[in-house]
mmCIF file of C-alpha atoms and ligand atoms in Angstrom:
data_model
loop_
_atom_site.group_PDB
_atom_site.id
_atom_site.type_symbol
_atom_site.label_atom_id
_atom_site.label_comp_id
_atom_site.label_asym_id
_atom_site.label_seq_id
_atom_site.Cartn_x
_atom_site.Cartn_y
_atom_site.Cartn_z
ATOM 1 C CA MET A 1 10.505 -61.017 20.491
ATOM 2 C CA SER A 2 12.231 -61.396 23.569
ATOM 3 C CA ARG A 3 11.459 -58.835 26.164
ATOM 4 C CA ARG A 4 12.482 -58.069 29.845
ATOM 5 C CA LEU A 5 8.865 -57.771 31.272
ATOM 6 C CA ASN A 6 9.368 -54.422 32.839
ATOM 7 C CA VAL A 7 9.696 -52.600 29.726
ATOM 8 C CA VAL A 8 7.167 -52.370 27.087
ATOM 9 C CA PRO A 9 7.545 -51.972 23.362
ATOM 10 C CA PHE A 10 6.371 -48.794 22.406
ATOM 11 C CA VAL A 11 6.165 -47.954 18.490
ATOM 12 C CA SER A 12 6.420 -44.222 17.931
ATOM 13 C CA VAL A 13 4.821 -42.070 15.189
ATOM 14 C CA GLU A 14 8.267 -42.013 13.316
ATOM 15 C CA HIS A 15 8.493 -45.959 14.152
ATOM 16 C CA MET A 16 5.134 -46.450 13.053
ATOM 17 C CA MET A 17 5.523 -44.653 9.383
ATOM 18 C CA ARG A 18 9.028 -46.501 9.157
ATOM 19 C CA LEU A 19 6.858 -49.620 9.549
ATOM 20 C CA VAL A 20 4.281 -48.657 7.105
ATOM 21 C CA LEU A 21 6.899 -47.987 4.302
ATOM 22 C CA GLU A 22 8.860 -50.553 5.033
ATOM 23 C CA ILE A 23 6.204 -53.007 4.569
ATOM 24 C CA GLY A 24 4.338 -51.058 1.843
ATOM 25 C CA ILE A 25 1.240 -49.390 2.482
ATOM 26 C CA GLU A 26 -0.994 -51.703 0.164
ATOM 27 C CA ARG A 27 0.691 -54.390 1.458
ATOM 28 C CA PHE A 28 0.089 -53.192 5.260
ATOM 29 C CA ILE A 29 -3.418 -52.548 4.594
ATOM 30 C CA VAL A 30 -4.159 -55.972 3.032
ATOM 31 C CA GLU A 31 -2.315 -57.891 5.490
ATOM 32 C CA LEU A 32 -4.301 -55.789 8.113
ATOM 33 C CA ALA A 33 -7.606 -56.399 6.522
ATOM 34 C CA SER A 34 -6.622 -60.321 6.753
ATOM 35 C CA CYS A 35 -6.239 -59.639 10.339
ATOM 36 C CA ILE A 36 -9.552 -57.878 11.167
ATOM 37 C CA GLU A 37 -11.286 -60.470 9.094
ATOM 38 C CA ALA A 38 -9.852 -63.301 11.068
ATOM 39 C CA ASP A 39 -10.897 -61.275 14.346
ATOM 40 C CA PHE A 40 -14.277 -60.797 12.724
ATOM 41 C CA LEU A 41 -14.775 -64.375 12.189
ATOM 42 C CA ARG A 42 -14.414 -65.312 15.767
ATOM 43 C CA TRP A 43 -16.537 -61.937 17.004
ATOM 44 C CA PRO A 44 -18.705 -63.934 19.485
ATOM 45 C CA SER A 45 -15.320 -64.606 21.435
ATOM 46 C CA PHE A 46 -14.744 -60.947 22.183
ATOM 47 C CA GLU A 47 -15.991 -58.952 25.144
ATOM 48 C CA LYS A 48 -18.251 -55.982 23.329
ATOM 49 C CA SER A 49 -19.353 -52.738 24.854
ATOM 50 C CA ALA A 50 -20.322 -49.376 22.940
ATOM 51 C CA ARG A 51 -17.384 -46.753 23.394
ATOM 52 C CA VAL A 52 -17.074 -44.831 26.230
ATOM 53 C CA ALA A 53 -17.555 -41.306 25.080
ATOM 54 C CA SER A 54 -16.913 -38.046 26.676
ATOM 55 C CA HIS A 55 -18.689 -35.102 24.596
ATOM 56 C CA SER A 56 -17.754 -31.528 24.699
ATOM 57 C CA VAL A 57 -18.694 -28.535 22.525
ATOM 58 C CA ASP A 58 -16.094 -28.937 19.912
ATOM 59 C CA GLY A 59 -15.525 -32.817 20.491
ATOM 60 C CA VAL A 60 -15.366 -36.045 21.501
ATOM 61 C CA ILE A 61 -12.932 -38.287 23.590
ATOM 62 C CA GLU A 62 -13.547 -41.663 23.358
ATOM 63 C CA LEU A 63 -11.707 -45.322 25.252
ATOM 64 C CA MET A 64 -12.438 -48.198 23.000
ATOM 65 C CA PRO A 65 -11.657 -51.267 25.129
ATOM 66 C CA THR A 66 -12.483 -55.069 24.157
ATOM 67 C CA SER A 67 -10.612 -58.444 24.942
ATOM 68 C CA ASP A 68 -10.369 -61.874 23.393
ATOM 69 C CA GLY A 69 -9.893 -63.430 26.931
ATOM 70 C CA THR A 70 -5.992 -63.733 26.077
ATOM 71 C CA LEU A 71 -5.196 -60.137 24.833
ATOM 72 C CA TYR A 72 -7.197 -57.170 26.069
ATOM 73 C CA GLY A 73 -6.682 -53.996 23.870
ATOM 74 C CA PHE A 74 -8.010 -50.260 24.300
ATOM 75 C CA LYS A 75 -7.578 -47.150 22.193
ATOM 76 C CA TYR A 76 -7.808 -43.528 23.398
ATOM 77 C CA VAL A 77 -9.292 -41.465 20.278
ATOM 78 C CA ASN A 78 -10.689 -37.984 20.169
ATOM 79 C CA GLY A 79 -12.902 -36.668 17.222
ATOM 80 C CA HIS A 80 -12.525 -32.376 16.979
ATOM 81 C CA PRO A 81 -13.352 -31.486 13.570
ATOM 82 C CA ARG A 82 -12.454 -27.656 14.114
ATOM 83 C CA ASN A 83 -8.792 -28.781 15.285
ATOM 84 C CA THR A 84 -7.481 -28.391 11.828
ATOM 85 C CA ARG A 85 -8.384 -24.543 11.745
ATOM 86 C CA ASP A 86 -5.311 -24.679 14.344
ATOM 87 C CA GLY A 87 -3.009 -26.827 12.372
ATOM 88 C CA LEU A 88 -4.332 -29.694 14.767
ATOM 89 C CA GLN A 89 -5.741 -33.236 13.580
ATOM 90 C CA THR A 90 -9.284 -33.812 13.854
ATOM 91 C CA VAL A 91 -8.250 -37.182 14.873
ATOM 92 C CA THR A 92 -5.739 -38.391 17.026
ATOM 93 C CA ALA A 93 -5.167 -41.943 19.065
ATOM 94 C CA PHE A 94 -2.849 -44.086 20.969
ATOM 95 C CA GLY A 95 -3.508 -47.885 22.310
ATOM 96 C CA VAL A 96 -2.289 -50.660 24.419
ATOM 97 C CA LEU A 97 -2.363 -54.265 23.979
ATOM 98 C CA CYS A 98 -2.055 -56.345 27.612
ATOM 99 C CA ASP A 99 -1.710 -59.843 28.446
ATOM 100 C CA VAL A 100 -5.259 -60.612 30.260
ATOM 101 C CA ALA A 101 -3.067 -63.491 32.377
ATOM 102 C CA THR A 102 -1.118 -61.028 34.602
ATOM 103 C CA GLY A 103 -2.801 -57.669 33.368
ATOM 104 C CA TYR A 104 1.181 -56.595 31.881
ATOM 105 C CA PRO A 105 1.077 -54.180 28.927
ATOM 106 C CA LEU A 106 2.496 -55.928 25.870
ATOM 107 C CA LEU A 107 2.322 -52.846 23.476
ATOM 108 C CA LEU A 108 1.728 -48.917 23.517
ATOM 109 C CA SER A 109 1.824 -47.433 20.027
ATOM 110 C CA GLU A 110 0.765 -44.351 18.079
ATOM 111 C CA MET A 111 -2.834 -45.122 16.584
ATOM 112 C CA THR A 112 -3.460 -41.673 14.571
ATOM 113 C CA ILE A 113 -1.855 -43.246 11.690
ATOM 114 C CA LEU A 114 -2.837 -46.979 12.420
ATOM 115 C CA THR A 115 -6.656 -45.727 12.553
ATOM 116 C CA ALA A 116 -6.684 -44.293 9.216
ATOM 117 C CA LEU A 117 -4.983 -47.593 8.031
ATOM 118 C CA ARG A 118 -7.535 -50.013 10.303
ATOM 119 C CA THR A 119 -10.359 -47.619 9.150
ATOM 120 C CA ALA A 120 -9.742 -47.633 5.532
ATOM 121 C CA ALA A 121 -8.910 -51.686 5.369
ATOM 122 C CA THR A 122 -12.246 -52.191 7.141
ATOM 123 C CA SER A 123 -14.081 -50.017 4.602
ATOM 124 C CA ALA A 124 -12.203 -51.909 2.022
ATOM 125 C CA LEU A 125 -13.125 -55.397 3.403
ATOM 126 C CA VAL A 126 -16.645 -54.621 4.040
ATOM 127 C CA ALA A 127 -16.795 -53.319 0.156
ATOM 128 C CA LYS A 128 -15.224 -56.684 -1.038
ATOM 129 C CA HIS A 129 -18.493 -58.088 0.344
ATOM 130 C CA LEU A 130 -21.072 -55.609 -0.594
ATOM 131 C CA ALA A 131 -19.826 -53.704 -3.454
ATOM 132 C CA PRO A 132 -21.184 -54.294 -6.925
ATOM 133 C CA ALA A 133 -18.969 -56.510 -8.656
ATOM 134 C CA GLY A 134 -15.969 -54.814 -10.832
ATOM 135 C CA GLY A 135 -16.812 -51.488 -9.797
ATOM 136 C CA ARG A 136 -13.217 -49.440 -10.441
ATOM 137 C CA THR A 137 -14.730 -46.056 -9.705
ATOM 138 C CA MET A 138 -15.196 -44.399 -6.154
ATOM 139 C CA ALA A 139 -16.191 -40.936 -5.238
ATOM 140 C CA VAL A 140 -14.297 -39.443 -2.034
ATOM 141 C CA ILE A 141 -16.359 -36.829 -0.332
ATOM 142 C CA GLY A 142 -14.251 -35.474 2.257
ATOM 143 C CA ASN A 143 -10.765 -35.097 1.353
ATOM 144 C CA GLY A 144 -8.815 -34.798 4.571
ATOM 145 C CA ALA A 145 -6.126 -37.034 6.658
ATOM 146 C CA GLN A 146 -8.431 -40.246 6.080
ATOM 147 C CA ALA A 147 -8.827 -40.142 2.061
ATOM 148 C CA GLU A 148 -5.762 -41.417 0.673
ATOM 149 C CA PHE A 149 -6.114 -44.324 2.883
ATOM 150 C CA GLN A 150 -9.251 -45.159 1.802
ATOM 151 C CA ALA A 151 -8.503 -44.779 -1.886
ATOM 152 C CA VAL A 152 -5.133 -47.102 -1.440
ATOM 153 C CA ALA A 153 -7.364 -49.779 0.361
ATOM 154 C CA PHE A 154 -10.257 -49.338 -2.336
ATOM 155 C CA LYS A 155 -7.332 -50.326 -4.928
ATOM 156 C CA ALA A 156 -5.350 -52.816 -3.199
ATOM 157 C CA LEU A 157 -8.650 -54.733 -2.143
ATOM 158 C CA LEU A 158 -11.007 -54.150 -5.073
ATOM 159 C CA GLY A 159 -9.171 -52.714 -7.684
ATOM 160 C CA VAL A 160 -10.757 -49.461 -7.668
ATOM 161 C CA ASP A 161 -8.300 -47.260 -9.970
ATOM 162 C CA ARG A 162 -10.655 -44.151 -10.677
ATOM 163 C CA LEU A 163 -11.445 -41.602 -8.606
ATOM 164 C CA ARG A 164 -13.956 -38.594 -8.231
ATOM 165 C CA LEU A 165 -13.094 -36.222 -5.493
ATOM 166 C CA TYR A 166 -14.865 -33.364 -3.645
ATOM 167 C CA ASP A 167 -14.393 -31.296 -0.519
ATOM 168 C CA ILE A 168 -15.542 -27.935 0.242
ATOM 169 C CA ASP A 169 -11.936 -26.983 0.523
ATOM 170 C CA PRO A 170 -10.350 -27.435 -2.627
ATOM 171 C CA ALA A 171 -6.830 -27.365 -1.260
ATOM 172 C CA ALA A 172 -7.814 -30.502 0.696
ATOM 173 C CA SER A 173 -8.792 -32.277 -3.190
ATOM 174 C CA ARG A 174 -5.303 -31.192 -4.355
ATOM 175 C CA LYS A 175 -3.418 -32.501 -1.596
ATOM 176 C CA VAL A 176 -4.965 -36.003 -2.306
ATOM 177 C CA VAL A 177 -4.068 -35.727 -6.046
ATOM 178 C CA ARG A 178 -0.585 -34.625 -5.386
ATOM 179 C CA ASN A 179 -0.106 -37.700 -2.316
ATOM 180 C CA LEU A 180 -1.670 -40.135 -5.100
ATOM 181 C CA ALA A 181 0.570 -39.208 -7.989
ATOM 182 C CA GLY A 182 1.779 -42.214 -9.497
ATOM 183 C CA LYS A 183 -0.120 -44.681 -7.408
ATOM 184 C CA GLY A 184 -2.090 -45.776 -10.279
ATOM 185 C CA PHE A 185 -5.346 -43.628 -10.217
ATOM 186 C CA GLU A 186 -7.117 -41.910 -12.685
ATOM 187 C CA ILE A 187 -8.295 -38.742 -10.787
ATOM 188 C CA VAL A 188 -11.022 -36.300 -11.462
ATOM 189 C CA VAL A 189 -11.691 -33.309 -8.997
ATOM 190 C CA CYS A 190 -15.370 -32.318 -9.083
ATOM 191 C CA GLU A 191 -16.996 -29.259 -8.384
ATOM 192 C CA SER A 192 -19.968 -30.685 -6.068
ATOM 193 C CA ALA A 193 -20.628 -33.994 -4.270
ATOM 194 C CA GLN A 194 -23.554 -34.396 -7.108
ATOM 195 C CA GLU A 195 -20.806 -34.156 -9.503
ATOM 196 C CA ALA A 196 -18.393 -36.595 -7.828
ATOM 197 C CA VAL A 197 -21.100 -39.385 -7.464
ATOM 198 C CA LEU A 198 -21.745 -39.266 -11.306
ATOM 199 C CA GLY A 199 -20.521 -42.509 -12.822
ATOM 200 C CA ALA A 200 -19.359 -43.982 -9.229
ATOM 201 C CA GLN A 201 -20.247 -47.583 -8.201
ATOM 202 C CA ILE A 202 -18.693 -47.029 -4.749
ATOM 203 C CA VAL A 203 -19.378 -43.396 -3.040
ATOM 204 C CA THR A 204 -17.014 -42.905 0.231
ATOM 205 C CA THR A 205 -18.173 -39.970 2.557
ATOM 206 C CA VAL A 206 -15.401 -38.886 4.974
ATOM 207 C CA THR A 207 -16.256 -35.399 5.680
ATOM 208 C CA ALA A 208 -15.661 -33.656 9.349
ATOM 209 C CA ASP A 209 -18.491 -31.530 10.959
ATOM 210 C CA LYS A 210 -19.946 -31.587 13.968
ATOM 211 C CA GLN A 211 -23.686 -31.575 12.880
ATOM 212 C CA ASN A 212 -26.238 -33.627 11.202
ATOM 213 C CA ALA A 213 -24.501 -32.940 7.532
ATOM 214 C CA THR A 214 -26.432 -33.990 4.106
ATOM 215 C CA ILE A 215 -23.352 -34.551 2.256
ATOM 216 C CA LEU A 216 -25.540 -36.944 -0.078
ATOM 217 C CA THR A 217 -29.268 -36.495 -0.659
ATOM 218 C CA ASP A 218 -31.678 -39.126 -1.788
ATOM 219 C CA ASN A 219 -31.683 -38.001 -5.731
ATOM 220 C CA MET A 220 -27.816 -38.420 -5.843
ATOM 221 C CA VAL A 221 -28.053 -42.054 -4.685
ATOM 222 C CA GLY A 222 -28.736 -44.653 -7.765
ATOM 223 C CA ALA A 223 -29.556 -48.409 -7.858
ATOM 224 C CA GLY A 224 -26.658 -50.625 -7.027
ATOM 225 C CA LEU A 225 -24.378 -48.148 -5.256
ATOM 226 C CA HIS A 226 -22.458 -49.250 -2.219
ATOM 227 C CA ILE A 227 -22.176 -45.930 0.099
ATOM 228 C CA ASN A 228 -19.343 -46.105 2.387
ATOM 229 C CA ALA A 229 -20.304 -43.733 4.887
ATOM 230 C CA VAL A 230 -17.094 -43.195 7.491
ATOM 231 C CA GLY A 231 -17.606 -39.590 8.506
ATOM 232 C CA GLY A 232 -20.485 -39.920 10.881
ATOM 233 C CA ASP A 233 -19.327 -41.470 14.004
ATOM 234 C CA CYS A 234 -21.026 -39.110 17.102
ATOM 235 C CA PRO A 235 -24.553 -38.439 18.338
ATOM 236 C CA GLY A 236 -25.498 -35.192 16.117
ATOM 237 C CA LYS A 237 -22.613 -36.258 13.813
ATOM 238 C CA THR A 238 -24.121 -37.554 10.486
ATOM 239 C CA GLU A 239 -23.838 -37.181 6.538
ATOM 240 C CA LEU A 240 -26.710 -38.733 4.729
ATOM 241 C CA HIS A 241 -30.463 -37.771 4.182
ATOM 242 C CA ALA A 242 -32.710 -40.350 6.154
ATOM 243 C CA ASP A 243 -34.346 -41.091 2.719
ATOM 244 C CA ILE A 244 -30.898 -42.817 1.582
ATOM 245 C CA LEU A 245 -31.239 -45.302 4.746
ATOM 246 C CA ARG A 246 -34.979 -46.485 4.159
ATOM 247 C CA ARG A 247 -33.723 -47.668 0.669
ATOM 248 C CA SER A 248 -30.524 -49.268 1.673
ATOM 249 C CA ASP A 249 -29.412 -52.267 2.911
ATOM 250 C CA ILE A 250 -27.659 -51.027 6.301
ATOM 251 C CA PHE A 251 -24.677 -52.982 7.729
ATOM 252 C CA VAL A 252 -22.872 -52.293 10.874
ATOM 253 C CA GLU A 253 -20.036 -53.331 13.063
ATOM 254 C CA TYR A 254 -21.704 -53.096 16.575
ATOM 255 C CA PRO A 255 -25.333 -52.275 16.893
ATOM 256 C CA PRO A 256 -25.734 -50.559 20.313
ATOM 257 C CA GLN A 257 -22.630 -48.662 19.561
ATOM 258 C CA THR A 258 -23.509 -47.601 15.793
ATOM 259 C CA ARG A 259 -27.255 -46.668 16.875
ATOM 260 C CA ILE A 260 -25.801 -44.366 19.125
ATOM 261 C CA GLU A 261 -23.266 -42.763 16.600
ATOM 262 C CA GLY A 262 -23.978 -43.974 13.303
ATOM 263 C CA GLU A 263 -26.037 -42.794 10.488
ATOM 264 C CA ILE A 264 -28.883 -44.819 11.705
ATOM 265 C CA GLN A 265 -29.004 -42.619 14.767
ATOM 266 C CA GLN A 266 -31.650 -41.027 12.406
ATOM 267 C CA LEU A 267 -33.822 -44.061 12.000
ATOM 268 C CA PRO A 268 -35.985 -45.679 15.094
ATOM 269 C CA GLY A 269 -33.981 -48.113 17.801
ATOM 270 C CA ASP A 270 -35.375 -51.042 16.426
ATOM 271 C CA TYR A 271 -34.767 -50.224 12.532
ATOM 272 C CA PRO A 272 -33.393 -53.904 10.882
ATOM 273 C CA VAL A 273 -29.287 -53.556 10.436
ATOM 274 C CA THR A 274 -27.194 -56.391 9.485
ATOM 275 C CA GLU A 275 -23.816 -56.891 11.573
ATOM 276 C CA PHE A 276 -20.813 -57.124 8.922
ATOM 277 C CA TRP A 277 -19.374 -59.788 10.756
ATOM 278 C CA GLN A 278 -22.336 -61.974 10.188
ATOM 279 C CA VAL A 279 -21.798 -61.904 6.629
ATOM 280 C CA ALA A 280 -18.343 -62.146 6.590
ATOM 281 C CA ALA A 281 -18.975 -65.275 8.226
ATOM 282 C CA GLY A 282 -21.240 -66.422 5.858
ATOM 283 C CA LEU A 283 -24.213 -66.356 8.397
ATOM 284 C CA ALA A 284 -26.160 -63.366 6.748
ATOM 285 C CA PRO A 285 -26.563 -62.555 3.101
ATOM 286 C CA GLY A 286 -24.792 -59.361 1.937
ATOM 287 C CA ARG A 287 -25.644 -57.623 -1.492
ATOM 288 C CA ARG A 288 -29.219 -59.070 -2.781
ATOM 289 C CA SER A 289 -28.996 -58.119 -6.319
ATOM 290 C CA SER A 290 -27.163 -55.848 -8.847
ATOM 291 C CA GLN A 291 -29.769 -53.049 -8.255
ATOM 292 C CA ALA A 292 -29.536 -53.067 -4.425
ATOM 293 C CA ILE A 293 -27.906 -50.013 -2.374
ATOM 294 C CA THR A 294 -25.572 -51.284 0.251
ATOM 295 C CA LEU A 295 -24.464 -48.632 3.125
ATOM 296 C CA PHE A 296 -21.912 -49.387 5.234
ATOM 297 C CA ASP A 297 -22.607 -47.337 8.415
ATOM 298 C CA SER A 298 -19.188 -47.043 9.764
ATOM 299 C CA VAL A 299 -18.455 -45.769 12.959
ATOM 300 C CA GLY A 300 -15.231 -47.754 13.797
ATOM 301 C CA PHE A 301 -15.244 -50.466 16.450
ATOM 302 C CA ALA A 302 -12.784 -51.658 19.136
ATOM 303 C CA ILE A 303 -12.359 -55.225 17.418
ATOM 304 C CA GLU A 304 -10.593 -53.261 14.470
ATOM 305 C CA ASP A 305 -8.142 -51.386 16.792
ATOM 306 C CA PHE A 306 -7.367 -54.888 18.494
ATOM 307 C CA SER A 307 -6.568 -56.043 14.950
ATOM 308 C CA ALA A 308 -4.430 -53.363 14.298
ATOM 309 C CA LEU A 309 -2.506 -53.397 17.322
ATOM 310 C CA ARG A 310 -1.888 -57.263 17.247
ATOM 311 C CA TYR A 311 -0.727 -56.907 13.784
ATOM 312 C CA VAL A 312 1.826 -54.384 14.335
ATOM 313 C CA ARG A 313 2.903 -56.765 17.512
ATOM 314 C CA GLY A 314 3.436 -59.760 15.100
ATOM 315 C CA GLN A 315 5.362 -57.196 12.913
ATOM 316 C CA LEU A 316 8.048 -56.088 15.633
ATOM 317 C CA ALA A 317 10.470 -58.986 15.825
ATOM 318 C CA ALA A 318 11.022 -58.822 11.817
ATOM 319 C CA HIS A 319 10.962 -55.096 11.544
ATOM 320 C CA GLY A 320 12.030 -53.652 14.714
ATOM 321 C CA MET A 321 10.444 -50.578 14.832
ATOM 322 C CA PHE A 322 10.098 -49.534 18.588
ATOM 323 C CA THR A 323 11.752 -48.567 21.340
ATOM 324 C CA GLU A 324 11.460 -49.778 25.218
ATOM 325 C CA LEU A 325 9.179 -47.838 27.845
ATOM 326 C CA ASP A 326 10.227 -47.991 31.424
ATOM 327 C CA LEU A 327 6.838 -48.127 32.166
ATOM 328 C CA LEU A 328 6.068 -50.838 34.849
ATOM 329 C CA ALA A 329 7.547 -50.723 38.361
ATOM 330 C CA ASP A 330 8.946 -53.966 38.796
ATOM 331 C CA PRO A 331 10.954 -54.829 42.107
ATOM 332 C CA ASP A 332 12.755 -57.838 42.477
ATOM 333 C CA GLU A 333 10.689 -58.829 45.618
ATOM 334 C CA PRO A 334 7.216 -57.834 44.244
ATOM 335 C CA ARG A 335 6.220 -56.507 47.213
ATOM 336 C CA ASP A 336 8.983 -54.192 48.107
ATOM 337 C CA LEU A 337 7.886 -51.518 45.780
ATOM 338 C CA PHE A 338 8.747 -48.676 48.509
ATOM 339 C CA GLY A 339 12.171 -50.420 49.364
ATOM 340 C CA MET A 340 12.656 -50.241 45.416
ATOM 341 C CA VAL A 341 12.054 -46.207 45.386
ATOM 342 C CA LEU A 342 14.493 -45.800 48.490
ATOM 343 C CA ARG A 343 17.113 -47.919 46.730
ATOM 344 C CA ALA A 344 16.962 -45.392 43.436
ATOM 345 C CA GLN A 345 17.918 -42.486 45.978
ATOM 346 C CA VAL A 346 20.780 -44.406 47.085
ATOM 347 C CA LYS A 347 22.272 -44.974 43.381
HETATM 348 P P1 LIG B 1 -10.221 -34.051 8.368
HETATM 349 O O1 LIG B 1 -10.720 -33.129 9.031
HETATM 350 O O2 LIG B 1 -8.685 -34.139 7.870
HETATM 351 O O3 LIG B 1 -11.019 -34.101 6.929
HETATM 352 C C1 LIG B 1 -12.405 -33.613 6.582
HETATM 353 C C2 LIG B 1 -12.294 -33.152 5.274
HETATM 354 O O4 LIG B 1 -13.955 -32.770 4.999
HETATM 355 C C3 LIG B 1 -11.990 -31.830 5.475
HETATM 356 O O5 LIG B 1 -11.041 -31.491 4.475
HETATM 357 C C4 LIG B 1 -13.212 -30.890 5.236
HETATM 358 O O6 LIG B 1 -12.908 -29.924 4.328
HETATM 359 C C5 LIG B 1 -14.348 -31.866 4.544
HETATM 360 N N1 LIG B 1 -15.498 -31.698 4.661
HETATM 361 C C6 LIG B 1 -16.191 -31.189 5.597
HETATM 362 N N2 LIG B 1 -17.533 -30.997 5.445
HETATM 363 C C7 LIG B 1 -17.494 -30.920 4.010
HETATM 364 C C8 LIG B 1 -18.667 -30.754 3.298
HETATM 365 N N3 LIG B 1 -20.244 -30.618 3.667
HETATM 366 N N4 LIG B 1 -18.548 -31.509 1.926
HETATM 367 C C9 LIG B 1 -17.174 -31.985 1.383
HETATM 368 N N5 LIG B 1 -16.395 -31.863 2.211
HETATM 369 C C10 LIG B 1 -16.502 -31.672 3.489
HETATM 370 O O7 LIG B 1 -10.815 -35.438 9.086
HETATM 371 P P2 LIG B 1 -10.418 -36.840 8.954
HETATM 372 O O8 LIG B 1 -9.256 -37.203 10.016
HETATM 373 O O9 LIG B 1 -10.000 -37.041 7.235
HETATM 374 O O10 LIG B 1 -11.848 -37.527 9.429
HETATM 375 C C11 LIG B 1 -12.873 -37.515 8.684
HETATM 376 C C12 LIG B 1 -13.982 -38.059 9.311
HETATM 377 O O11 LIG B 1 -13.763 -39.676 9.532
HETATM 378 C C13 LIG B 1 -14.451 -37.444 10.687
HETATM 379 O O12 LIG B 1 -15.465 -37.053 10.899
HETATM 380 C C14 LIG B 1 -14.074 -38.651 11.769
HETATM 381 O O13 LIG B 1 -14.659 -38.355 13.104
HETATM 382 C C15 LIG B 1 -14.212 -39.551 10.802
HETATM 383 N N6 LIG B 1 -13.363 -40.688 11.051
HETATM 384 C C16 LIG B 1 -14.327 -42.034 11.385
HETATM 385 C C17 LIG B 1 -13.971 -43.282 11.408
HETATM 386 C C18 LIG B 1 -14.570 -44.625 11.318
HETATM 387 O O14 LIG B 1 -13.731 -45.552 11.753
HETATM 388 N N7 LIG B 1 -15.615 -44.503 10.964
HETATM 389 C C19 LIG B 1 -11.941 -43.363 11.683
HETATM 390 C C20 LIG B 1 -11.399 -42.131 11.817
HETATM 391 C C21 LIG B 1 -12.170 -40.979 11.267
#
């Protein structure tokens, strides 16, 4: 993509939606998962830190930076579970990708939709390594904004085509049924989380509540299950009873962040967990046996957002779904910033 240095490609929500539809949601997720996997395979080459979180009574605002030495990326994201009552999203986000050599931004993008896509792509990528072979049935507990993306990702990457839904708000489950109609799923709406997990080989918990919730209790988790725990992602915001954690093999993104934010905040700080990138790279074992309970304690890590921005940037030349933002002051004589302002008045 040829571009002037002082304008920055901007992918709006409208453009992101059109890009996703033009590429196809399943293909988008599969290609994004490959991008994430490729970046996970070079995990040591990234600058990593736990995200910077600003907590308030109703939610959290977070900055998630990383760099591979060539590109630098960060995401701004919030998590406000009560927002939906006022007609607002629980999670919204935007992100930036920059050139490390000059520090100039290369891309500014909406990331509310992109976060749902990258979270789902990551969950399914992890499950591909950990879930019991041939599992086609997934319980999805919490049927809000992320739910359909998770379902489509698990179908695209693992062949999951039977869903058992549960949400405390039946309207949320009805919305998922409506949105996934004709997409090749057999869907059962359940009356409780307990009912939803019956017969499922994979359980995705993706609820939003600012508390230590108990979406799954120990008695609901049978041998061989893979748990994709997505909703617990903040201090004091978890979904699983601690007894489940003690029976599971636990896989995480970046331990220093997950120990603060994930389900494992309920466990001692030195409790053994496996970094998922090591499984992807063949450096650590994944599922040990058909009886093992595997748990992906997902909180969302900056490298996944970096991969997502990198993927979207790679699509722009072919699909053209961006506008150019006049974001950077760029005087002809670099030191004449003041003069540039004066000349604007003359025009
Ligand atoms: P949302 O508010 O749109 O949906 C959440 C749903 O959970 C709602 O429909 C709500 O009724 C339901 N719910 C709440 N408590 C429940 C309970 N006890 N049992 C069953 N259902 C319950 O939120 P969202 O955008 O779908 O996000 C869901 C969660 O995922 C949030 O907590 C968010 O912070 C988290 N999230 C994590 C990642 C990650 O990378 N791990 C990424 C994005 C979002």
